[in-house]
mmCIF file of C-alpha atoms and ligand atoms in Angstrom:
data_model
loop_
_atom_site.group_PDB
_atom_site.id
_atom_site.type_symbol
_atom_site.label_atom_id
_atom_site.label_comp_id
_atom_site.label_asym_id
_atom_site.label_seq_id
_atom_site.Cartn_x
_atom_site.Cartn_y
_atom_site.Cartn_z
ATOM 1 C CA MET A 1 -72.256 -31.059 218.069
ATOM 2 C CA GLU A 2 -73.909 -27.808 219.666
ATOM 3 C CA GLN A 3 -71.335 -27.734 222.893
ATOM 4 C CA ALA A 4 -68.416 -27.475 220.092
ATOM 5 C CA ILE A 5 -70.020 -24.829 217.901
ATOM 6 C CA ILE A 6 -70.056 -22.992 220.942
ATOM 7 C CA ARG A 7 -66.866 -23.350 222.099
ATOM 8 C CA VAL A 8 -65.650 -22.486 218.991
ATOM 9 C CA ALA A 9 -67.759 -19.277 218.853
ATOM 10 C CA GLN A 10 -66.906 -17.901 222.445
ATOM 11 C CA ALA A 11 -62.826 -18.370 220.843
ATOM 12 C CA ILE A 12 -63.640 -16.046 218.570
ATOM 13 C CA GLU A 13 -65.746 -13.629 219.999
ATOM 14 C CA GLN A 14 -63.096 -12.820 222.731
ATOM 15 C CA ALA A 15 -60.204 -12.917 219.977
ATOM 16 C CA GLU A 16 -59.593 -9.898 217.875
ATOM 17 C CA ARG A 17 -56.736 -11.426 215.644
ATOM 18 C CA ILE A 18 -57.963 -14.833 213.764
ATOM 19 C CA LEU A 19 -56.692 -16.772 210.505
ATOM 20 C CA LEU A 20 -58.931 -18.585 208.592
ATOM 21 C CA ILE A 21 -57.625 -21.160 206.662
ATOM 22 C CA THR A 22 -59.496 -22.427 203.674
ATOM 23 C CA GLY A 23 -59.191 -25.194 201.314
ATOM 24 C CA ALA A 24 -60.832 -27.341 198.603
ATOM 25 C CA GLY A 25 -63.600 -28.498 200.845
ATOM 26 C CA LEU A 26 -65.008 -24.920 201.859
ATOM 27 C CA SER A 27 -66.209 -24.997 197.623
ATOM 28 C CA ALA A 28 -67.213 -28.807 197.894
ATOM 29 C CA ASP A 29 -70.353 -27.591 199.478
ATOM 30 C CA SER A 30 -70.770 -25.236 195.918
ATOM 31 C CA GLY A 31 -70.184 -28.724 193.866
ATOM 32 C CA LEU A 32 -66.491 -28.177 193.247
ATOM 33 C CA PRO A 33 -64.242 -31.249 193.257
ATOM 34 C CA THR A 34 -61.471 -31.895 196.004
ATOM 35 C CA TYR A 35 -58.143 -33.793 195.512
ATOM 36 C CA ARG A 36 -58.464 -35.463 198.976
ATOM 37 C CA GLY A 37 -60.758 -36.984 201.948
ATOM 38 C CA LEU A 38 -64.255 -36.225 201.631
ATOM 39 C CA GLY A 39 -65.499 -36.368 197.737
ATOM 40 C CA GLY A 40 -61.432 -36.719 196.593
ATOM 41 C CA LEU A 41 -61.327 -37.061 192.932
ATOM 42 C CA TYR A 42 -57.597 -37.994 192.980
ATOM 43 C CA ASN A 43 -57.400 -40.679 196.153
ATOM 44 C CA GLY A 44 -56.580 -42.941 194.136
ATOM 45 C CA HIS A 45 -54.852 -42.243 190.983
ATOM 46 C CA THR A 46 -55.122 -40.171 187.298
ATOM 47 C CA ASP A 47 -56.631 -41.905 184.256
ATOM 48 C CA GLU A 48 -53.610 -41.945 182.983
ATOM 49 C CA GLY A 49 -51.929 -43.439 187.033
ATOM 50 C CA LEU A 50 -50.502 -40.599 187.628
ATOM 51 C CA PRO A 51 -51.114 -38.525 191.548
ATOM 52 C CA ILE A 52 -52.426 -35.406 190.849
ATOM 53 C CA GLU A 53 -49.519 -33.957 191.747
ATOM 54 C CA ALA A 54 -47.390 -34.761 188.527
ATOM 55 C CA ALA A 55 -50.799 -33.913 186.615
ATOM 56 C CA LEU A 56 -51.070 -30.685 188.591
ATOM 57 C CA SER A 57 -46.787 -29.942 188.143
ATOM 58 C CA GLY A 58 -45.164 -27.433 187.189
ATOM 59 C CA SER A 59 -42.241 -30.104 185.023
ATOM 60 C CA MET A 60 -45.753 -31.758 183.509
ATOM 61 C CA LEU A 61 -46.978 -27.833 182.173
ATOM 62 C CA GLN A 62 -43.656 -28.595 180.234
ATOM 63 C CA ARG A 63 -42.917 -31.454 179.342
ATOM 64 C CA ASP A 64 -47.194 -32.136 178.417
ATOM 65 C CA PRO A 65 -49.100 -29.119 178.865
ATOM 66 C CA ALA A 66 -52.320 -31.298 177.277
ATOM 67 C CA LEU A 67 -52.511 -33.640 180.034
ATOM 68 C CA CYS A 68 -51.932 -30.982 182.940
ATOM 69 C CA TRP A 69 -54.258 -28.672 181.234
ATOM 70 C CA LYS A 70 -56.422 -31.538 181.300
ATOM 71 C CA TYR A 71 -57.225 -30.912 184.901
ATOM 72 C CA LEU A 72 -56.894 -27.858 184.837
ATOM 73 C CA ALA A 73 -59.582 -27.743 182.447
ATOM 74 C CA GLU A 74 -61.354 -29.793 184.897
ATOM 75 C CA LEU A 75 -61.040 -27.162 187.813
ATOM 76 C CA GLY A 76 -61.562 -24.848 185.581
ATOM 77 C CA LYS A 77 -64.831 -25.661 184.456
ATOM 78 C CA ALA A 78 -66.631 -26.852 187.746
ATOM 79 C CA CYS A 79 -65.586 -22.462 189.204
ATOM 80 C CA LEU A 80 -67.197 -20.822 185.880
ATOM 81 C CA SER A 81 -70.293 -22.911 186.747
ATOM 82 C CA ALA A 82 -70.626 -22.355 190.454
ATOM 83 C CA GLN A 83 -71.239 -19.562 192.663
ATOM 84 C CA PRO A 84 -69.838 -19.121 196.416
ATOM 85 C CA ASN A 85 -72.169 -20.635 199.003
ATOM 86 C CA ALA A 86 -73.011 -19.279 202.329
ATOM 87 C CA GLY A 87 -70.103 -20.725 204.067
ATOM 88 C CA HIS A 88 -68.142 -18.701 202.151
ATOM 89 C CA ARG A 89 -71.072 -16.078 202.652
ATOM 90 C CA ALA A 90 -70.653 -16.473 206.486
ATOM 91 C CA ILE A 91 -66.737 -15.561 206.681
ATOM 92 C CA VAL A 92 -67.078 -12.630 204.591
ATOM 93 C CA GLU A 93 -70.012 -11.225 207.965
ATOM 94 C CA LEU A 94 -67.333 -12.304 210.311
ATOM 95 C CA GLN A 95 -64.605 -10.656 208.589
ATOM 96 C CA ARG A 96 -67.086 -7.337 209.074
ATOM 97 C CA ARG A 97 -68.129 -8.418 212.438
ATOM 98 C CA LYS A 98 -64.191 -9.045 213.520
ATOM 99 C CA PRO A 99 -61.984 -6.739 211.656
ATOM 100 C CA GLU A 100 -59.072 -8.445 212.014
ATOM 101 C CA CYS A 101 -60.381 -11.719 210.924
ATOM 102 C CA TRP A 102 -57.310 -12.793 208.272
ATOM 103 C CA LEU A 103 -58.166 -15.198 205.216
ATOM 104 C CA LEU A 104 -55.584 -17.603 203.725
ATOM 105 C CA THR A 105 -56.616 -20.207 201.289
ATOM 106 C CA GLN A 106 -55.361 -22.958 199.043
ATOM 107 C CA ASN A 107 -58.583 -22.053 196.711
ATOM 108 C CA ILE A 108 -57.748 -21.214 193.429
ATOM 109 C CA ASP A 109 -61.395 -20.615 192.447
ATOM 110 C CA GLY A 110 -61.462 -16.668 193.511
ATOM 111 C CA TYR A 111 -64.988 -17.319 195.710
ATOM 112 C CA HIS A 112 -63.951 -15.591 198.456
ATOM 113 C CA ARG A 113 -63.583 -12.409 196.367
ATOM 114 C CA ALA A 114 -66.459 -13.048 195.009
ATOM 115 C CA ALA A 115 -68.267 -13.599 197.916
ATOM 116 C CA GLY A 116 -66.667 -10.293 199.249
ATOM 117 C CA SER A 117 -63.978 -11.147 201.637
ATOM 118 C CA PRO A 118 -61.692 -7.717 201.806
ATOM 119 C CA ALA A 119 -58.811 -8.480 199.664
ATOM 120 C CA GLU A 120 -56.801 -6.466 201.930
ATOM 121 C CA ARG A 121 -57.108 -9.600 204.289
ATOM 122 C CA LEU A 122 -57.260 -12.181 201.686
ATOM 123 C CA ILE A 123 -53.993 -14.421 201.170
ATOM 124 C CA GLU A 124 -54.507 -16.558 197.718
ATOM 125 C CA ILE A 125 -51.366 -19.089 198.367
ATOM 126 C CA HIS A 126 -51.877 -21.062 195.413
ATOM 127 C CA GLY A 127 -53.198 -17.749 192.922
ATOM 128 C CA GLU A 128 -55.851 -17.968 191.095
ATOM 129 C CA LEU A 129 -57.074 -19.240 188.027
ATOM 130 C CA ALA A 130 -57.285 -16.367 185.524
ATOM 131 C CA PRO A 131 -56.486 -13.967 182.928
ATOM 132 C CA LEU A 132 -54.714 -16.920 182.093
ATOM 133 C CA TYR A 133 -50.989 -15.575 180.402
ATOM 134 C CA CYS A 134 -48.289 -16.851 177.674
ATOM 135 C CA GLN A 135 -45.219 -18.667 178.780
ATOM 136 C CA SER A 136 -43.800 -17.543 175.637
ATOM 137 C CA CYS A 137 -44.638 -14.133 175.430
ATOM 138 C CA GLY A 138 -46.268 -12.742 178.628
ATOM 139 C CA ALA A 139 -49.464 -12.004 176.784
ATOM 140 C CA VAL A 140 -52.365 -11.812 179.417
ATOM 141 C CA ASP A 141 -55.653 -13.191 177.383
ATOM 142 C CA PRO A 142 -58.856 -12.791 179.981
ATOM 143 C CA GLN A 143 -61.125 -15.462 177.502
ATOM 144 C CA LEU A 144 -61.109 -18.749 180.144
ATOM 145 C CA ALA A 145 -64.317 -20.251 179.551
ATOM 146 C CA GLU A 146 -64.239 -19.383 175.871
ATOM 147 C CA HIS A 147 -60.333 -20.775 175.662
ATOM 148 C CA LEU A 148 -61.810 -24.277 177.901
ATOM 149 C CA SER A 149 -64.603 -25.211 175.179
ATOM 150 C CA ARG A 150 -61.825 -25.416 172.830
ATOM 151 C CA PRO A 151 -59.416 -28.171 172.204
ATOM 152 C CA LEU A 152 -56.257 -27.586 175.117
ATOM 153 C CA PRO A 153 -53.914 -26.483 175.738
ATOM 154 C CA PRO A 154 -54.788 -23.382 175.112
ATOM 155 C CA LYS A 155 -52.531 -20.775 172.599
ATOM 156 C CA CYS A 156 -51.652 -17.402 172.529
ATOM 157 C CA ARG A 157 -53.191 -15.323 170.582
ATOM 158 C CA GLN A 158 -50.146 -13.510 169.382
ATOM 159 C CA CYS A 159 -47.509 -15.905 169.439
ATOM 160 C CA GLY A 160 -49.011 -19.803 169.155
ATOM 161 C CA GLY A 161 -47.483 -20.094 172.650
ATOM 162 C CA VAL A 162 -49.077 -22.431 175.395
ATOM 163 C CA LEU A 163 -51.176 -20.536 177.951
ATOM 164 C CA ARG A 164 -51.217 -20.503 181.520
ATOM 165 C CA PRO A 165 -53.199 -19.473 184.402
ATOM 166 C CA PRO A 166 -51.251 -17.514 187.501
ATOM 167 C CA VAL A 167 -52.029 -20.516 189.771
ATOM 168 C CA VAL A 168 -48.890 -22.299 191.952
ATOM 169 C CA LEU A 169 -48.587 -25.300 190.256
ATOM 170 C CA PHE A 170 -46.928 -28.881 192.331
ATOM 171 C CA GLU A 171 -43.285 -28.226 192.013
ATOM 172 C CA GLU A 172 -43.678 -24.694 191.815
ATOM 173 C CA MET A 173 -42.607 -22.074 194.261
ATOM 174 C CA LEU A 174 -45.356 -19.336 196.146
ATOM 175 C CA PRO A 175 -46.340 -16.167 195.525
ATOM 176 C CA GLU A 176 -43.073 -14.331 197.191
ATOM 177 C CA ARG A 177 -45.872 -11.421 197.791
ATOM 178 C CA ALA A 178 -48.425 -13.829 199.499
ATOM 179 C CA ILE A 179 -45.822 -16.339 201.882
ATOM 180 C CA GLY A 180 -44.591 -12.170 203.057
ATOM 181 C CA THR A 181 -47.659 -11.312 204.154
ATOM 182 C CA LEU A 182 -48.942 -14.539 205.599
ATOM 183 C CA TYR A 183 -45.055 -14.840 207.952
ATOM 184 C CA ALA A 184 -45.401 -11.427 208.701
ATOM 185 C CA GLU A 185 -48.475 -11.684 210.285
ATOM 186 C CA LEU A 186 -47.978 -14.654 211.791
ATOM 187 C CA ARG A 187 -44.672 -13.095 213.707
ATOM 188 C CA LYS A 188 -47.396 -10.891 214.709
ATOM 189 C CA GLY A 189 -49.563 -14.119 216.179
ATOM 190 C CA PHE A 190 -53.285 -14.854 216.304
ATOM 191 C CA ALA A 191 -55.656 -15.320 218.540
ATOM 192 C CA VAL A 192 -57.605 -18.352 216.749
ATOM 193 C CA VAL A 193 -56.806 -19.625 214.171
ATOM 194 C CA ILE A 194 -59.382 -22.402 212.158
ATOM 195 C CA SER A 195 -58.872 -24.685 209.568
ATOM 196 C CA ILE A 196 -61.866 -25.176 207.011
ATOM 197 C CA GLY A 197 -62.144 -28.373 204.571
ATOM 198 C CA THR A 198 -58.133 -28.542 203.674
ATOM 199 C CA SER A 199 -56.465 -31.641 204.083
ATOM 200 C CA ALA A 200 -53.443 -29.716 205.263
ATOM 201 C CA SER A 201 -51.271 -31.806 203.778
ATOM 202 C CA PHE A 202 -48.516 -28.807 203.384
ATOM 203 C CA PRO A 203 -45.789 -26.964 205.460
ATOM 204 C CA TYR A 204 -47.184 -23.603 205.372
ATOM 205 C CA ILE A 205 -50.792 -24.577 206.529
ATOM 206 C CA VAL A 206 -50.363 -27.041 209.322
ATOM 207 C CA GLU A 207 -47.568 -24.551 210.973
ATOM 208 C CA PRO A 208 -50.080 -20.962 211.522
ATOM 209 C CA VAL A 209 -51.781 -23.729 212.956
ATOM 210 C CA LEU A 210 -48.788 -25.365 215.543
ATOM 211 C CA ARG A 211 -47.884 -22.078 216.180
ATOM 212 C CA THR A 212 -50.778 -20.846 217.556
ATOM 213 C CA ARG A 213 -51.789 -23.861 219.785
ATOM 214 C CA GLN A 214 -48.240 -23.570 221.294
ATOM 215 C CA ALA A 215 -48.537 -19.841 221.684
ATOM 216 C CA GLY A 216 -51.171 -20.533 223.914
ATOM 217 C CA GLY A 217 -53.855 -19.807 221.048
ATOM 218 C CA PHE A 218 -57.235 -21.688 219.870
ATOM 219 C CA THR A 219 -57.098 -23.815 217.596
ATOM 220 C CA ALA A 220 -60.044 -25.749 215.791
ATOM 221 C CA GLU A 221 -60.989 -27.436 212.175
ATOM 222 C CA ILE A 222 -64.299 -28.001 210.581
ATOM 223 C CA ASN A 223 -63.402 -31.028 208.353
ATOM 224 C CA PRO A 224 -66.008 -34.262 208.136
ATOM 225 C CA THR A 225 -62.976 -36.724 207.788
ATOM 226 C CA ARG A 226 -59.846 -36.231 209.729
ATOM 227 C CA THR A 227 -56.495 -35.161 209.188
ATOM 228 C CA ASP A 228 -52.576 -34.704 210.322
ATOM 229 C CA LEU A 229 -54.026 -32.001 211.911
ATOM 230 C CA SER A 230 -57.184 -33.395 213.828
ATOM 231 C CA ALA A 231 -54.924 -34.287 216.500
ATOM 232 C CA ALA A 232 -53.509 -31.006 217.399
ATOM 233 C CA VAL A 233 -56.150 -29.082 217.603
ATOM 234 C CA ASP A 234 -58.704 -28.114 220.542
ATOM 235 C CA VAL A 235 -61.971 -29.067 218.838
ATOM 236 C CA HIS A 236 -62.528 -30.413 215.452
ATOM 237 C CA LEU A 237 -65.805 -30.038 213.998
ATOM 238 C CA GLN A 238 -66.688 -33.348 212.023
ATOM 239 C CA SER A 239 -68.505 -31.932 209.636
ATOM 240 C CA ARG A 240 -69.122 -29.455 206.351
ATOM 241 C CA ALA A 241 -68.326 -26.364 206.546
ATOM 242 C CA LEU A 242 -71.726 -25.599 204.580
ATOM 243 C CA ASP A 243 -73.155 -26.542 207.630
ATOM 244 C CA VAL A 244 -71.200 -25.611 210.254
ATOM 245 C CA LEU A 245 -70.100 -21.769 209.140
ATOM 246 C CA PRO A 246 -73.612 -20.215 209.240
ATOM 247 C CA GLU A 247 -74.623 -21.926 212.832
ATOM 248 C CA LEU A 248 -70.997 -20.422 213.845
ATOM 249 C CA LEU A 249 -71.944 -17.252 212.970
ATOM 250 C CA ARG A 250 -75.366 -17.324 214.855
ATOM 251 C CA HIS A 251 -73.528 -17.879 217.910
ATOM 252 C CA ILE A 252 -70.531 -14.394 217.442
ATOM 253 C CA GLN A 253 -72.228 -11.336 218.659
HETATM 254 P P1 NAD B 1 -58.246 -31.859 199.359
HETATM 255 O O1 NAD B 1 -58.710 -32.174 198.421
HETATM 256 O O2 NAD B 1 -56.648 -31.948 199.775
HETATM 257 O O3 NAD B 1 -58.857 -31.646 200.705
HETATM 258 C C1 NAD B 1 -60.182 -31.533 200.530
HETATM 259 C C2 NAD B 1 -60.313 -31.492 202.506
HETATM 260 O O4 NAD B 1 -62.194 -31.342 201.584
HETATM 261 C C3 NAD B 1 -60.525 -33.109 202.789
HETATM 262 O O5 NAD B 1 -59.778 -32.785 204.000
HETATM 263 C C4 NAD B 1 -62.136 -33.658 203.140
HETATM 264 O O6 NAD B 1 -62.254 -33.943 203.387
HETATM 265 C C5 NAD B 1 -62.581 -31.859 203.342
HETATM 266 N N1 NAD B 1 -64.068 -32.306 202.915
HETATM 267 C C6 NAD B 1 -64.572 -32.595 201.837
HETATM 268 N N2 NAD B 1 -66.076 -31.715 201.839
HETATM 269 C C7 NAD B 1 -66.050 -30.497 202.879
HETATM 270 C C8 NAD B 1 -67.049 -30.093 202.995
HETATM 271 N N3 NAD B 1 -68.274 -30.375 202.924
HETATM 272 N N4 NAD B 1 -66.967 -29.082 204.300
HETATM 273 C C9 NAD B 1 -65.796 -29.372 204.762
HETATM 274 N N5 NAD B 1 -64.723 -29.856 203.941
HETATM 275 C C10 NAD B 1 -64.589 -31.227 203.423
HETATM 276 O O7 NAD B 1 -57.727 -30.008 199.226
HETATM 277 P P2 NAD B 1 -56.994 -28.914 200.006
HETATM 278 O O8 NAD B 1 -56.226 -29.057 201.081
HETATM 279 O O9 NAD B 1 -57.110 -27.076 199.713
HETATM 280 O O10 NAD B 1 -55.359 -29.238 198.846
HETATM 281 C C11 NAD B 1 -55.850 -29.245 197.637
HETATM 282 C C12 NAD B 1 -54.666 -28.675 196.652
HETATM 283 O O11 NAD B 1 -55.633 -28.490 195.331
HETATM 284 C C13 NAD B 1 -55.317 -26.852 196.808
HETATM 285 O O12 NAD B 1 -53.652 -27.112 196.467
HETATM 286 C C14 NAD B 1 -55.788 -26.034 196.114
HETATM 287 O O13 NAD B 1 -55.245 -24.788 195.310
HETATM 288 C C15 NAD B 1 -55.832 -27.306 195.161
HETATM 289 N N6 NAD B 1 -57.913 -26.981 194.431
HETATM 290 C C16 NAD B 1 -58.069 -25.985 194.830
HETATM 291 C C17 NAD B 1 -59.701 -26.415 194.329
HETATM 292 C C18 NAD B 1 -60.683 -24.959 194.465
HETATM 293 O O14 NAD B 1 -60.006 -23.778 194.423
HETATM 294 N N7 NAD B 1 -61.755 -24.395 194.890
HETATM 295 C C19 NAD B 1 -60.531 -27.358 194.506
HETATM 296 C C20 NAD B 1 -59.232 -28.523 194.036
HETATM 297 C C21 NAD B 1 -58.447 -28.280 194.703
HETATM 298 ZN ZN1 ZN B 2 -47.207 -14.937 173.277
#
């Protein structure tokens, strides 16, 4: 393990353009649930017998907002009661030492910004949980915590419409600006790409890793379990992000 960490650290030291891709596994060390893989809430199905992809879909929010919100609220409550961990903070420090280190996250918990990662190098590809807005009139409602303690789904104070968070639900389009930034940066190329705590279930998460590998760059994965990416990366560090990231930093100037 130590040898493998040193190999990744050396690749980072020699690189300028670096992309870190993070998923629910990074925030799992803060106590937040993941959906798949180690500690995955829904490796099977939800209480309703649905795959999580169906419960948290754009069409479910329209058809049965209370059911969709049941799962949004679960993640929302966990986010509000926890905080960024030493893994998030190690990434902030790495970005300070490496001014061309970008961060692509699927997490909607806002923990990268809360920990201090610079907004101009952060791509939140699945949006974020707050602030809620009304699907009918567009009014913005900043009271996420308050709504989560009341019957679901949360309703607009102005018109009674169903509120939703600015997240990308399953089946929904990715935010144009985020995807534009991601592909613009990908065209410039990255010397190192590291996938951290994600089951890599989406093509726009897998693609930066494969493209970088094909272009001769260095790729690594940090995940206690194997994923579809494990066989494709140069190094798979098979442990928790919280254990690896601070240790990795100790080997980087
Ligand atoms: P995922 O649940 O599909 O996969 C999580 C991965 O993290 C798994 O491969 C698991 O083995 C790994 N993992 C578990 N504990 C870990 C640890 N301590 N260190 C490193 N890795 C660990 O998550 P995903 O790939 O991010 O996709 C989930 C989707 O659900 C995303 O779209 C995301 O928006 C959403 N989601 C977000 C959060 C959050 O914001 N924190 C939490 C759950 C789900
Ligand atoms: Zn409204």
